[in-house]
Amino acid sequence: MRKTEQSIDDDFASHTAFSDDPPLRAVRVFEAIARLGSLSAAAQELNISPSAVSHQLRVLENFLQLPLTDRQGRRLVLSSSGREYYRSIRSAFSVLRQATGHIMEQNPSRKVTISLIPLFGMSWFIPRLPKFSNIHSQIEINVVYANHRNYHSDASDLSIRFGTGQWAGYNAEKLISGKMVPVASKDFLRTHGYIDTPEILAQTKKVHDEERNAWQQWFNSLDITHFRKEGPIFEDGLLTLAAVRAGLGCGLLREPMIAPFLASGELVKLFDHEIDDGRDYYLCTRQNMDLSEDSRLLQRWLYGEAKGSEMNQIIINAK
């Protein structure tokens, strides 16, 4: 039976003006609307009526004193405030679902959960994972997403984090360097001409990862003050890599994360000169939890693979 608007009101009877916490059921309804794209889809997933969904949206908007949606014809879309709020809460819901799934699925099976960001998973971890699975076929690896802008304590046994190595409650050991080098796609160079000096690169189309400061740092380190600054900005390294592969411009990318594309010739490293923004890839474990033996096997294997890839990179750069 679908809940009515009145029954939802009864659920919120305990939420008073004395509480600083948002109405959590209304937040849950909003998350479903934002994730699924419509009120009707949210109502179906939550097994409540569309009118109850609309009512809870109003409850949350009244609490926040902000409009979270805009009406475009017959469609309801997220407002700028709604998009920002959803970006802020979606990782919290992801953590809740992971934690719930972890508890529900606990059993004697040999399972290790690792959280990581998509670029690291696609370019570094997953291509190597068959080697581990062939050796330890009895261990089930569960890979979940980690948002590097807002890490949360989660259900993961191990986590690969990107940053400066300081996260409360975690032990962090550097795994992979995050230094950046300029690259372009082979097709881009074929169309725009080969880039054989930093001065030519300075006037070439560029794409930006998160912000424009990285390119400025790279050129400043070569005493080049005038360079082409415009170009699209992408939210993370995976999107920036996709943009460079698509030929939108040259990009500053973290070399270990693009090694497969450099090896295949799809991407070309323009210069060996690299910059370090102080962020690297770290293997993290929770300070309040002892690792299982299977987690330690994966941990040791990751350290070994990282050392091996570092040695390979040194050999390649020396050629």
PDB file of C-alpha atoms in Angstrom:
ATOM      1  CA  MET A   1       0.000   0.000   0.000  1.00  0.00           C
ATOM      2  CA  ARG A   2       1.319   3.448  -0.931  1.00  0.00           C
ATOM      3  CA  LYS A   3       1.715   5.934   1.883  1.00  0.00           C
ATOM      4  CA  THR A   4      -0.511   8.997   1.768  1.00  0.00           C
ATOM      5  CA  GLU A   5       0.509  12.577   2.345  1.00  0.00           C
ATOM      6  CA  GLN A   6      -1.049  12.425   5.817  1.00  0.00           C
ATOM      7  CA  SER A   7       0.854   9.286   6.804  1.00  0.00           C
ATOM      8  CA  ILE A   8       4.100  10.911   5.706  1.00  0.00           C
ATOM      9  CA  ASP A   9       3.178  13.926   7.853  1.00  0.00           C
ATOM     10  CA  ASP A  10       2.805  11.577  10.808  1.00  0.00           C
ATOM     11  CA  ASP A  11       6.301  10.230  10.098  1.00  0.00           C
ATOM     12  CA  PHE A  12       7.648  13.738  10.529  1.00  0.00           C
ATOM     13  CA  ALA A  13       5.860  14.491  13.764  1.00  0.00           C
ATOM     14  CA  SER A  14       9.098  14.065  15.692  1.00  0.00           C
ATOM     15  CA  HIS A  15      10.907  16.661  13.567  1.00  0.00           C
ATOM     16  CA  THR A  16      10.516  19.939  15.431  1.00  0.00           C
ATOM     17  CA  ALA A  17      11.745  23.476  15.095  1.00  0.00           C
ATOM     18  CA  PHE A  18      14.285  22.730  17.827  1.00  0.00           C
ATOM     19  CA  SER A  19      16.195  20.321  15.581  1.00  0.00           C
ATOM     20  CA  ASP A  20      19.021  21.471  13.324  1.00  0.00           C
ATOM     21  CA  ASP A  21      18.851  18.214  11.369  1.00  0.00           C
ATOM     22  CA  PRO A  22      17.015  18.281   8.037  1.00  0.00           C
ATOM     23  CA  PRO A  23      13.837  16.185   7.654  1.00  0.00           C
ATOM     24  CA  LEU A  24      15.632  13.008   6.645  1.00  0.00           C
ATOM     25  CA  ARG A  25      12.701  11.311   4.941  1.00  0.00           C
ATOM     26  CA  ALA A  26      12.205  14.414   2.819  1.00  0.00           C
ATOM     27  CA  VAL A  27      15.909  14.356   1.970  1.00  0.00           C
ATOM     28  CA  ARG A  28      15.543  10.719   0.944  1.00  0.00           C
ATOM     29  CA  VAL A  29      12.608  11.615  -1.322  1.00  0.00           C
ATOM     30  CA  PHE A  30      14.592  14.461  -2.900  1.00  0.00           C
ATOM     31  CA  GLU A  31      17.580  12.167  -3.509  1.00  0.00           C
ATOM     32  CA  ALA A  32      15.320   9.739  -5.369  1.00  0.00           C
ATOM     33  CA  ILE A  33      13.847  12.559  -7.466  1.00  0.00           C
ATOM     34  CA  ALA A  34      17.306  13.881  -8.387  1.00  0.00           C
ATOM     35  CA  ARG A  35      18.775  10.449  -9.105  1.00  0.00           C
ATOM     36  CA  LEU A  36      15.826   9.078 -11.087  1.00  0.00           C
ATOM     37  CA  GLY A  37      14.868  12.299 -12.848  1.00  0.00           C
ATOM     38  CA  SER A  38      11.153  12.504 -12.093  1.00  0.00           C
ATOM     39  CA  LEU A  39       8.575  12.565  -9.300  1.00  0.00           C
ATOM     40  CA  SER A  40       6.731   9.559 -10.680  1.00  0.00           C
ATOM     41  CA  ALA A  41       9.864   7.413 -10.793  1.00  0.00           C
ATOM     42  CA  ALA A  42      10.706   8.450  -7.228  1.00  0.00           C
ATOM     43  CA  ALA A  43       7.181   7.593  -6.101  1.00  0.00           C
ATOM     44  CA  GLN A  44       7.408   4.152  -7.683  1.00  0.00           C
ATOM     45  CA  GLU A  45      10.777   3.363  -6.103  1.00  0.00           C
ATOM     46  CA  LEU A  46       9.742   4.589  -2.654  1.00  0.00           C
ATOM     47  CA  ASN A  47       6.270   3.007  -2.898  1.00  0.00           C
ATOM     48  CA  ILE A  48       4.459   6.218  -2.032  1.00  0.00           C
ATOM     49  CA  SER A  49       2.054   8.351  -3.994  1.00  0.00           C
ATOM     50  CA  PRO A  50       3.240  11.118  -6.358  1.00  0.00           C
ATOM     51  CA  SER A  51       1.387  13.645  -4.208  1.00  0.00           C
ATOM     52  CA  ALA A  52       3.344  12.454  -1.176  1.00  0.00           C
ATOM     53  CA  VAL A  53       6.566  12.906  -3.143  1.00  0.00           C
ATOM     54  CA  SER A  54       5.541  16.468  -4.057  1.00  0.00           C
ATOM     55  CA  HIS A  55       4.607  17.149  -0.449  1.00  0.00           C
ATOM     56  CA  GLN A  56       7.971  15.973   0.887  1.00  0.00           C
ATOM     57  CA  LEU A  57       9.768  18.059  -1.717  1.00  0.00           C
ATOM     58  CA  ARG A  58       7.921  21.099  -0.368  1.00  0.00           C
ATOM     59  CA  VAL A  59       8.814  20.081   3.208  1.00  0.00           C
ATOM     60  CA  LEU A  60      12.512  20.072   2.327  1.00  0.00           C
ATOM     61  CA  GLU A  61      12.306  23.317   0.327  1.00  0.00           C
ATOM     62  CA  ASN A  62      10.558  25.012   3.268  1.00  0.00           C
ATOM     63  CA  PHE A  63      13.233  23.757   5.645  1.00  0.00           C
ATOM     64  CA  LEU A  64      16.087  24.953   3.400  1.00  0.00           C
ATOM     65  CA  GLN A  65      14.260  28.132   2.362  1.00  0.00           C
ATOM     66  CA  LEU A  66      15.434  27.455  -1.198  1.00  0.00           C
ATOM     67  CA  PRO A  67      13.719  26.215  -4.360  1.00  0.00           C
ATOM     68  CA  LEU A  68      15.233  22.858  -5.292  1.00  0.00           C
ATOM     69  CA  THR A  69      13.313  22.444  -8.563  1.00  0.00           C
ATOM     70  CA  ASP A  70      12.108  24.524 -11.502  1.00  0.00           C
ATOM     71  CA  ARG A  71       9.121  23.905 -13.728  1.00  0.00           C
ATOM     72  CA  GLN A  72       9.937  23.603 -17.449  1.00  0.00           C
ATOM     73  CA  GLY A  73       6.649  23.043 -19.211  1.00  0.00           C
ATOM     74  CA  ARG A  74       5.227  19.826 -17.763  1.00  0.00           C
ATOM     75  CA  ARG A  75       8.637  18.682 -16.496  1.00  0.00           C
ATOM     76  CA  LEU A  76      10.166  19.355 -13.110  1.00  0.00           C
ATOM     77  CA  VAL A  77      13.952  19.836 -13.222  1.00  0.00           C
ATOM     78  CA  LEU A  78      16.515  20.583 -10.557  1.00  0.00           C
ATOM     79  CA  SER A  79      17.303  24.214  -9.907  1.00  0.00           C
ATOM     80  CA  SER A  80      20.901  25.355  -9.455  1.00  0.00           C
ATOM     81  CA  SER A  81      20.420  24.998  -5.685  1.00  0.00           C
ATOM     82  CA  GLY A  82      18.919  21.557  -6.199  1.00  0.00           C
ATOM     83  CA  ARG A  83      21.869  20.398  -8.307  1.00  0.00           C
ATOM     84  CA  GLU A  84      24.327  21.681  -5.706  1.00  0.00           C
ATOM     85  CA  TYR A  85      22.417  20.021  -2.854  1.00  0.00           C
ATOM     86  CA  TYR A  86      22.245  16.716  -4.716  1.00  0.00           C
ATOM     87  CA  ARG A  87      25.988  16.792  -5.399  1.00  0.00           C
ATOM     88  CA  SER A  88      26.508  17.265  -1.665  1.00  0.00           C
ATOM     89  CA  ILE A  89      24.209  14.490  -0.429  1.00  0.00           C
ATOM     90  CA  ARG A  90      24.621  11.756  -3.029  1.00  0.00           C
ATOM     91  CA  SER A  91      27.911  10.510  -1.591  1.00  0.00           C
ATOM     92  CA  ALA A  92      26.256  10.221   1.844  1.00  0.00           C
ATOM     93  CA  PHE A  93      23.523   8.019   0.370  1.00  0.00           C
ATOM     94  CA  SER A  94      26.173   5.965  -1.406  1.00  0.00           C
ATOM     95  CA  VAL A  95      27.903   5.390   1.927  1.00  0.00           C
ATOM     96  CA  LEU A  96      24.606   4.381   3.547  1.00  0.00           C
ATOM     97  CA  ARG A  97      23.852   1.888   0.787  1.00  0.00           C
ATOM     98  CA  GLN A  98      27.345   0.432   0.930  1.00  0.00           C
ATOM     99  CA  ALA A  99      27.205   0.075   4.707  1.00  0.00           C
ATOM    100  CA  THR A 100      23.754  -1.513   4.555  1.00  0.00           C
ATOM    101  CA  GLY A 101      24.786  -3.893   1.810  1.00  0.00           C
ATOM    102  CA  HIS A 102      27.927  -4.808   3.716  1.00  0.00           C
ATOM    103  CA  ILE A 103      25.936  -5.750   6.825  1.00  0.00           C
ATOM    104  CA  MET A 104      23.263  -7.636   4.877  1.00  0.00           C
ATOM    105  CA  GLU A 105      25.746  -9.611   2.844  1.00  0.00           C
ATOM    106  CA  GLN A 106      28.098 -10.609   5.646  1.00  0.00           C
ATOM    107  CA  ASN A 107      28.840 -14.290   5.383  1.00  0.00           C
ATOM    108  CA  PRO A 108      31.798 -16.628   5.700  1.00  0.00           C
ATOM    109  CA  SER A 109      32.780 -16.078   2.044  1.00  0.00           C
ATOM    110  CA  ARG A 110      36.196 -14.585   1.377  1.00  0.00           C
ATOM    111  CA  LYS A 111      35.404 -11.062   0.229  1.00  0.00           C
ATOM    112  CA  VAL A 112      37.500  -7.885   0.136  1.00  0.00           C
ATOM    113  CA  THR A 113      35.922  -4.499  -0.607  1.00  0.00           C
ATOM    114  CA  ILE A 114      38.070  -1.738  -2.066  1.00  0.00           C
ATOM    115  CA  SER A 115      36.939   1.796  -2.858  1.00  0.00           C
ATOM    116  CA  LEU A 116      38.634   3.914  -5.508  1.00  0.00           C
ATOM    117  CA  ILE A 117      38.064   6.738  -7.950  1.00  0.00           C
ATOM    118  CA  PRO A 118      37.027   5.779 -11.511  1.00  0.00           C
ATOM    119  CA  LEU A 119      40.206   6.940 -13.290  1.00  0.00           C
ATOM    120  CA  PHE A 120      42.409   4.840 -11.025  1.00  0.00           C
ATOM    121  CA  GLY A 121      40.100   1.877 -11.423  1.00  0.00           C
ATOM    122  CA  MET A 122      39.856   2.057 -15.200  1.00  0.00           C
ATOM    123  CA  SER A 123      43.480   2.825 -16.015  1.00  0.00           C
ATOM    124  CA  TRP A 124      45.456   1.102 -13.274  1.00  0.00           C
ATOM    125  CA  PHE A 125      43.571  -1.271 -10.968  1.00  0.00           C
ATOM    126  CA  ILE A 126      41.165  -3.172 -13.219  1.00  0.00           C
ATOM    127  CA  PRO A 127      43.726  -3.986 -15.956  1.00  0.00           C
ATOM    128  CA  ARG A 128      45.899  -5.588 -13.244  1.00  0.00           C
ATOM    129  CA  LEU A 129      43.103  -7.280 -11.306  1.00  0.00           C
ATOM    130  CA  PRO A 130      43.079 -10.499 -13.422  1.00  0.00           C
ATOM    131  CA  LYS A 131      46.628 -11.194 -12.220  1.00  0.00           C
ATOM    132  CA  PHE A 132      45.478 -11.122  -8.604  1.00  0.00           C
ATOM    133  CA  SER A 133      42.324 -13.138  -9.327  1.00  0.00           C
ATOM    134  CA  ASN A 134      44.303 -15.824 -11.134  1.00  0.00           C
ATOM    135  CA  ILE A 135      46.515 -16.257  -8.064  1.00  0.00           C
ATOM    136  CA  HIS A 136      43.754 -15.903  -5.468  1.00  0.00           C
ATOM    137  CA  SER A 137      40.657 -17.148  -7.266  1.00  0.00           C
ATOM    138  CA  GLN A 138      38.906 -17.911  -3.952  1.00  0.00           C
ATOM    139  CA  ILE A 139      38.869 -14.223  -2.934  1.00  0.00           C
ATOM    140  CA  GLU A 140      35.932 -12.159  -4.152  1.00  0.00           C
ATOM    141  CA  ILE A 141      36.871  -8.535  -4.898  1.00  0.00           C
ATOM    142  CA  ASN A 142      34.126  -5.950  -4.476  1.00  0.00           C
ATOM    143  CA  VAL A 143      34.977  -2.567  -6.063  1.00  0.00           C
ATOM    144  CA  VAL A 144      33.021   0.527  -5.027  1.00  0.00           C
ATOM    145  CA  TYR A 145      33.218   4.192  -5.931  1.00  0.00           C
ATOM    146  CA  ALA A 146      35.040   6.784  -3.824  1.00  0.00           C
ATOM    147  CA  ASN A 147      34.438  10.512  -4.254  1.00  0.00           C
ATOM    148  CA  HIS A 148      37.824  12.174  -3.827  1.00  0.00           C
ATOM    149  CA  ARG A 149      36.325  15.574  -2.958  1.00  0.00           C
ATOM    150  CA  ASN A 150      34.419  14.309   0.051  1.00  0.00           C
ATOM    151  CA  TYR A 151      35.737  11.036   1.392  1.00  0.00           C
ATOM    152  CA  HIS A 152      33.570   9.342   3.993  1.00  0.00           C
ATOM    153  CA  SER A 153      34.217   6.481   6.315  1.00  0.00           C
ATOM    154  CA  ASP A 154      32.650   3.597   4.447  1.00  0.00           C
ATOM    155  CA  ALA A 155      32.373  -0.170   4.426  1.00  0.00           C
ATOM    156  CA  SER A 156      35.549  -0.698   2.428  1.00  0.00           C
ATOM    157  CA  ASP A 157      38.386  -2.795   3.756  1.00  0.00           C
ATOM    158  CA  LEU A 158      40.910  -0.871   1.639  1.00  0.00           C
ATOM    159  CA  SER A 159      40.596   2.435  -0.154  1.00  0.00           C
ATOM    160  CA  ILE A 160      42.658   4.129  -2.843  1.00  0.00           C
ATOM    161  CA  ARG A 161      42.481   7.847  -2.162  1.00  0.00           C
ATOM    162  CA  PHE A 162      43.747  10.820  -4.100  1.00  0.00           C
ATOM    163  CA  GLY A 163      45.120  13.772  -2.174  1.00  0.00           C
ATOM    164  CA  THR A 164      47.822  14.775   0.267  1.00  0.00           C
ATOM    165  CA  GLY A 165      47.680  11.664   2.453  1.00  0.00           C
ATOM    166  CA  GLN A 166      45.906  13.200   5.461  1.00  0.00           C
ATOM    167  CA  TRP A 167      42.506  11.692   6.306  1.00  0.00           C
ATOM    168  CA  ALA A 168      41.208  11.500   9.857  1.00  0.00           C
ATOM    169  CA  GLY A 169      40.861   7.940  11.092  1.00  0.00           C
ATOM    170  CA  TYR A 170      42.947   6.394   8.300  1.00  0.00           C
ATOM    171  CA  ASN A 171      46.470   5.176   7.810  1.00  0.00           C
ATOM    172  CA  ALA A 172      47.694   6.276   4.379  1.00  0.00           C
ATOM    173  CA  GLU A 173      50.744   5.117   2.453  1.00  0.00           C
ATOM    174  CA  LYS A 174      51.675   6.602  -0.902  1.00  0.00           C
ATOM    175  CA  LEU A 175      51.087   4.127  -3.694  1.00  0.00           C
ATOM    176  CA  ILE A 176      51.371   5.972  -7.025  1.00  0.00           C
ATOM    177  CA  SER A 177      52.821   9.357  -7.964  1.00  0.00           C
ATOM    178  CA  GLY A 178      50.398  12.055  -9.043  1.00  0.00           C
ATOM    179  CA  LYS A 179      52.851  14.127 -11.071  1.00  0.00           C
ATOM    180  CA  MET A 180      51.438  15.532 -14.304  1.00  0.00           C
ATOM    181  CA  VAL A 181      52.838  15.713 -17.845  1.00  0.00           C
ATOM    182  CA  PRO A 182      51.426  17.357 -20.989  1.00  0.00           C
ATOM    183  CA  VAL A 183      49.848  14.973 -23.483  1.00  0.00           C
ATOM    184  CA  ALA A 184      47.748  15.070 -26.634  1.00  0.00           C
ATOM    185  CA  SER A 185      46.032  12.509 -28.792  1.00  0.00           C
ATOM    186  CA  LYS A 186      47.753  11.298 -31.935  1.00  0.00           C
ATOM    187  CA  ASP A 187      44.755  12.483 -33.967  1.00  0.00           C
ATOM    188  CA  PHE A 188      44.966  15.947 -32.406  1.00  0.00           C
ATOM    189  CA  LEU A 189      48.625  16.251 -33.407  1.00  0.00           C
ATOM    190  CA  ARG A 190      47.865  14.986 -36.881  1.00  0.00           C
ATOM    191  CA  THR A 191      45.261  17.736 -37.280  1.00  0.00           C
ATOM    192  CA  HIS A 192      47.028  20.630 -35.533  1.00  0.00           C
ATOM    193  CA  GLY A 193      50.650  19.819 -36.203  1.00  0.00           C
ATOM    194  CA  TYR A 194      53.360  18.402 -33.982  1.00  0.00           C
ATOM    195  CA  ILE A 195      54.215  20.348 -30.834  1.00  0.00           C
ATOM    196  CA  ASP A 196      57.975  20.338 -30.409  1.00  0.00           C
ATOM    197  CA  THR A 197      58.529  23.354 -28.129  1.00  0.00           C
ATOM    198  CA  PRO A 198      56.754  24.621 -25.004  1.00  0.00           C
ATOM    199  CA  GLU A 199      56.223  27.930 -26.815  1.00  0.00           C
ATOM    200  CA  ILE A 200      54.131  26.189 -29.470  1.00  0.00           C
ATOM    201  CA  LEU A 201      52.209  24.358 -26.740  1.00  0.00           C
ATOM    202  CA  ALA A 202      51.530  27.715 -25.073  1.00  0.00           C
ATOM    203  CA  GLN A 203      49.396  28.769 -28.062  1.00  0.00           C
ATOM    204  CA  THR A 204      47.650  25.409 -28.558  1.00  0.00           C
ATOM    205  CA  LYS A 205      44.144  24.394 -27.421  1.00  0.00           C
ATOM    206  CA  LYS A 206      44.036  22.989 -23.901  1.00  0.00           C
ATOM    207  CA  VAL A 207      41.655  21.229 -21.569  1.00  0.00           C
ATOM    208  CA  HIS A 208      41.682  21.628 -17.796  1.00  0.00           C
ATOM    209  CA  ASP A 209      41.278  19.126 -14.961  1.00  0.00           C
ATOM    210  CA  GLU A 210      39.235  20.713 -12.126  1.00  0.00           C
ATOM    211  CA  GLU A 211      40.803  24.161 -12.543  1.00  0.00           C
ATOM    212  CA  ARG A 212      43.182  26.212 -14.716  1.00  0.00           C
ATOM    213  CA  ASN A 213      46.015  26.491 -12.191  1.00  0.00           C
ATOM    214  CA  ALA A 214      47.862  23.348 -13.314  1.00  0.00           C
ATOM    215  CA  TRP A 215      48.686  24.705 -16.768  1.00  0.00           C
ATOM    216  CA  GLN A 216      49.775  27.995 -15.238  1.00  0.00           C
ATOM    217  CA  GLN A 217      52.079  26.125 -12.860  1.00  0.00           C
ATOM    218  CA  TRP A 218      53.559  24.088 -15.737  1.00  0.00           C
ATOM    219  CA  PHE A 219      54.307  27.121 -17.908  1.00  0.00           C
ATOM    220  CA  ASN A 220      55.560  29.235 -14.993  1.00  0.00           C
ATOM    221  CA  SER A 221      58.044  26.502 -14.124  1.00  0.00           C
ATOM    222  CA  LEU A 222      59.520  27.059 -17.607  1.00  0.00           C
ATOM    223  CA  ASP A 223      59.439  30.864 -17.271  1.00  0.00           C
ATOM    224  CA  ILE A 224      56.674  31.153 -19.877  1.00  0.00           C
ATOM    225  CA  THR A 225      54.200  33.817 -18.797  1.00  0.00           C
ATOM    226  CA  HIS A 226      52.027  34.202 -21.918  1.00  0.00           C
ATOM    227  CA  PHE A 227      49.972  31.182 -22.893  1.00  0.00           C
ATOM    228  CA  ARG A 228      46.506  30.304 -24.091  1.00  0.00           C
ATOM    229  CA  LYS A 229      44.387  29.937 -20.950  1.00  0.00           C
ATOM    230  CA  GLU A 230      40.903  29.268 -22.322  1.00  0.00           C
ATOM    231  CA  GLY A 231      39.483  25.791 -22.798  1.00  0.00           C
ATOM    232  CA  PRO A 232      36.866  23.545 -21.164  1.00  0.00           C
ATOM    233  CA  ILE A 233      37.207  22.521 -17.511  1.00  0.00           C
ATOM    234  CA  PHE A 234      36.288  18.981 -16.489  1.00  0.00           C
ATOM    235  CA  GLU A 235      35.280  17.809 -13.020  1.00  0.00           C
ATOM    236  CA  ASP A 236      37.738  14.949 -12.686  1.00  0.00           C
ATOM    237  CA  GLY A 237      40.633  13.138 -14.338  1.00  0.00           C
ATOM    238  CA  LEU A 238      38.479  10.545 -16.074  1.00  0.00           C
ATOM    239  CA  LEU A 239      36.510  13.235 -17.897  1.00  0.00           C
ATOM    240  CA  THR A 240      39.696  15.136 -18.719  1.00  0.00           C
ATOM    241  CA  LEU A 241      41.240  11.979 -20.158  1.00  0.00           C
ATOM    242  CA  ALA A 242      38.144  11.431 -22.297  1.00  0.00           C
ATOM    243  CA  ALA A 243      38.391  15.031 -23.555  1.00  0.00           C
ATOM    244  CA  VAL A 244      42.050  14.611 -24.530  1.00  0.00           C
ATOM    245  CA  ARG A 245      41.316  11.317 -26.278  1.00  0.00           C
ATOM    246  CA  ALA A 246      38.475  13.019 -28.156  1.00  0.00           C
ATOM    247  CA  GLY A 247      40.875  15.667 -29.456  1.00  0.00           C
ATOM    248  CA  LEU A 248      39.454  18.652 -27.587  1.00  0.00           C
ATOM    249  CA  GLY A 249      42.946  19.843 -26.712  1.00  0.00           C
ATOM    250  CA  CYS A 250      46.167  19.070 -24.864  1.00  0.00           C
ATOM    251  CA  GLY A 251      45.874  18.035 -21.232  1.00  0.00           C
ATOM    252  CA  LEU A 252      48.010  17.766 -18.126  1.00  0.00           C
ATOM    253  CA  LEU A 253      47.462  14.217 -16.928  1.00  0.00           C
ATOM    254  CA  ARG A 254      49.002  11.983 -14.299  1.00  0.00           C
ATOM    255  CA  GLU A 255      51.343   9.692 -16.205  1.00  0.00           C
ATOM    256  CA  PRO A 256      50.731   6.397 -14.340  1.00  0.00           C
ATOM    257  CA  MET A 257      47.006   6.778 -15.002  1.00  0.00           C
ATOM    258  CA  ILE A 258      47.450   7.106 -18.762  1.00  0.00           C
ATOM    259  CA  ALA A 259      50.221   4.539 -19.256  1.00  0.00           C
ATOM    260  CA  PRO A 260      48.009   2.174 -21.344  1.00  0.00           C
ATOM    261  CA  PHE A 261      47.125   4.977 -23.757  1.00  0.00           C
ATOM    262  CA  LEU A 262      50.741   6.087 -24.050  1.00  0.00           C
ATOM    263  CA  ALA A 263      51.853   2.505 -24.664  1.00  0.00           C
ATOM    264  CA  SER A 264      49.275   2.016 -27.418  1.00  0.00           C
ATOM    265  CA  GLY A 265      50.240   5.300 -29.099  1.00  0.00           C
ATOM    266  CA  GLU A 266      46.751   6.748 -28.800  1.00  0.00           C
ATOM    267  CA  LEU A 267      48.167   9.480 -26.563  1.00  0.00           C
ATOM    268  CA  VAL A 268      51.549  11.173 -26.983  1.00  0.00           C
ATOM    269  CA  LYS A 269      53.584  12.662 -24.146  1.00  0.00           C
ATOM    270  CA  LEU A 270      54.657  16.041 -25.456  1.00  0.00           C
ATOM    271  CA  PHE A 271      57.476  16.760 -22.983  1.00  0.00           C
ATOM    272  CA  ASP A 272      59.108  14.964 -20.051  1.00  0.00           C
ATOM    273  CA  HIS A 273      58.879  18.107 -17.918  1.00  0.00           C
ATOM    274  CA  GLU A 274      56.398  17.371 -15.133  1.00  0.00           C
ATOM    275  CA  ILE A 275      54.780  19.246 -12.259  1.00  0.00           C
ATOM    276  CA  ASP A 276      53.720  18.134  -8.825  1.00  0.00           C
ATOM    277  CA  ASP A 277      50.606  19.681  -7.256  1.00  0.00           C
ATOM    278  CA  GLY A 278      51.202  17.839  -3.987  1.00  0.00           C
ATOM    279  CA  ARG A 279      48.549  15.172  -4.558  1.00  0.00           C
ATOM    280  CA  ASP A 280      49.222  11.471  -5.054  1.00  0.00           C
ATOM    281  CA  TYR A 281      47.392   8.144  -4.885  1.00  0.00           C
ATOM    282  CA  TYR A 282      47.406   6.539  -1.425  1.00  0.00           C
ATOM    283  CA  LEU A 283      46.463   3.105  -0.145  1.00  0.00           C
ATOM    284  CA  CYS A 284      44.428   3.677   3.012  1.00  0.00           C
ATOM    285  CA  THR A 285      43.216   1.488   5.850  1.00  0.00           C
ATOM    286  CA  ARG A 286      41.041   2.377   8.805  1.00  0.00           C
ATOM    287  CA  GLN A 287      42.877   2.867  12.072  1.00  0.00           C
ATOM    288  CA  ASN A 288      40.107   1.287  14.119  1.00  0.00           C
ATOM    289  CA  MET A 289      39.857  -1.939  12.120  1.00  0.00           C
ATOM    290  CA  ASP A 290      42.201  -4.886  11.743  1.00  0.00           C
ATOM    291  CA  LEU A 291      42.525  -6.182   8.201  1.00  0.00           C
ATOM    292  CA  SER A 292      41.541  -9.731   7.370  1.00  0.00           C
ATOM    293  CA  GLU A 293      44.220 -11.982   5.936  1.00  0.00           C
ATOM    294  CA  ASP A 294      42.584 -11.692   2.495  1.00  0.00           C
ATOM    295  CA  SER A 295      42.664  -7.894   2.734  1.00  0.00           C
ATOM    296  CA  ARG A 296      46.336  -8.075   3.620  1.00  0.00           C
ATOM    297  CA  LEU A 297      46.963 -10.266   0.571  1.00  0.00           C
ATOM    298  CA  LEU A 298      45.393  -7.601  -1.659  1.00  0.00           C
ATOM    299  CA  GLN A 299      47.268  -4.854   0.186  1.00  0.00           C
ATOM    300  CA  ARG A 300      50.652  -6.549  -0.327  1.00  0.00           C
ATOM    301  CA  TRP A 301      49.837  -7.275  -3.950  1.00  0.00           C
ATOM    302  CA  LEU A 302      48.960  -3.600  -4.567  1.00  0.00           C
ATOM    303  CA  TYR A 303      52.278  -2.477  -3.092  1.00  0.00           C
ATOM    304  CA  GLY A 304      54.115  -4.940  -5.334  1.00  0.00           C
ATOM    305  CA  GLU A 305      52.257  -3.831  -8.449  1.00  0.00           C
ATOM    306  CA  ALA A 306      52.916  -0.181  -7.633  1.00  0.00           C
ATOM    307  CA  LYS A 307      56.653  -0.807  -7.271  1.00  0.00           C
ATOM    308  CA  GLY A 308      56.665  -2.745 -10.526  1.00  0.00           C
ATOM    309  CA  SER A 309      54.865  -0.024 -12.452  1.00  0.00           C
ATOM    310  CA  GLU A 310      57.200   2.605 -10.990  1.00  0.00           C
ATOM    311  CA  MET A 311      60.242   0.657 -12.189  1.00  0.00           C
ATOM    312  CA  ASN A 312      58.681   0.236 -15.641  1.00  0.00           C
ATOM    313  CA  GLN A 313      58.056   3.980 -15.814  1.00  0.00           C
ATOM    314  CA  ILE A 314      61.678   4.710 -14.909  1.00  0.00           C
ATOM    315  CA  ILE A 315      62.874   2.385 -17.664  1.00  0.00           C
ATOM    316  CA  ILE A 316      60.493   3.911 -20.233  1.00  0.00           C
ATOM    317  CA  ASN A 317      61.513   7.474 -19.325  1.00  0.00           C
ATOM    318  CA  ALA A 318      65.202   6.546 -19.587  1.00  0.00           C
ATOM    319  CA  LYS A 319      64.839   5.377 -23.183  1.00  0.00           C
TER     320      LYS A 319
END
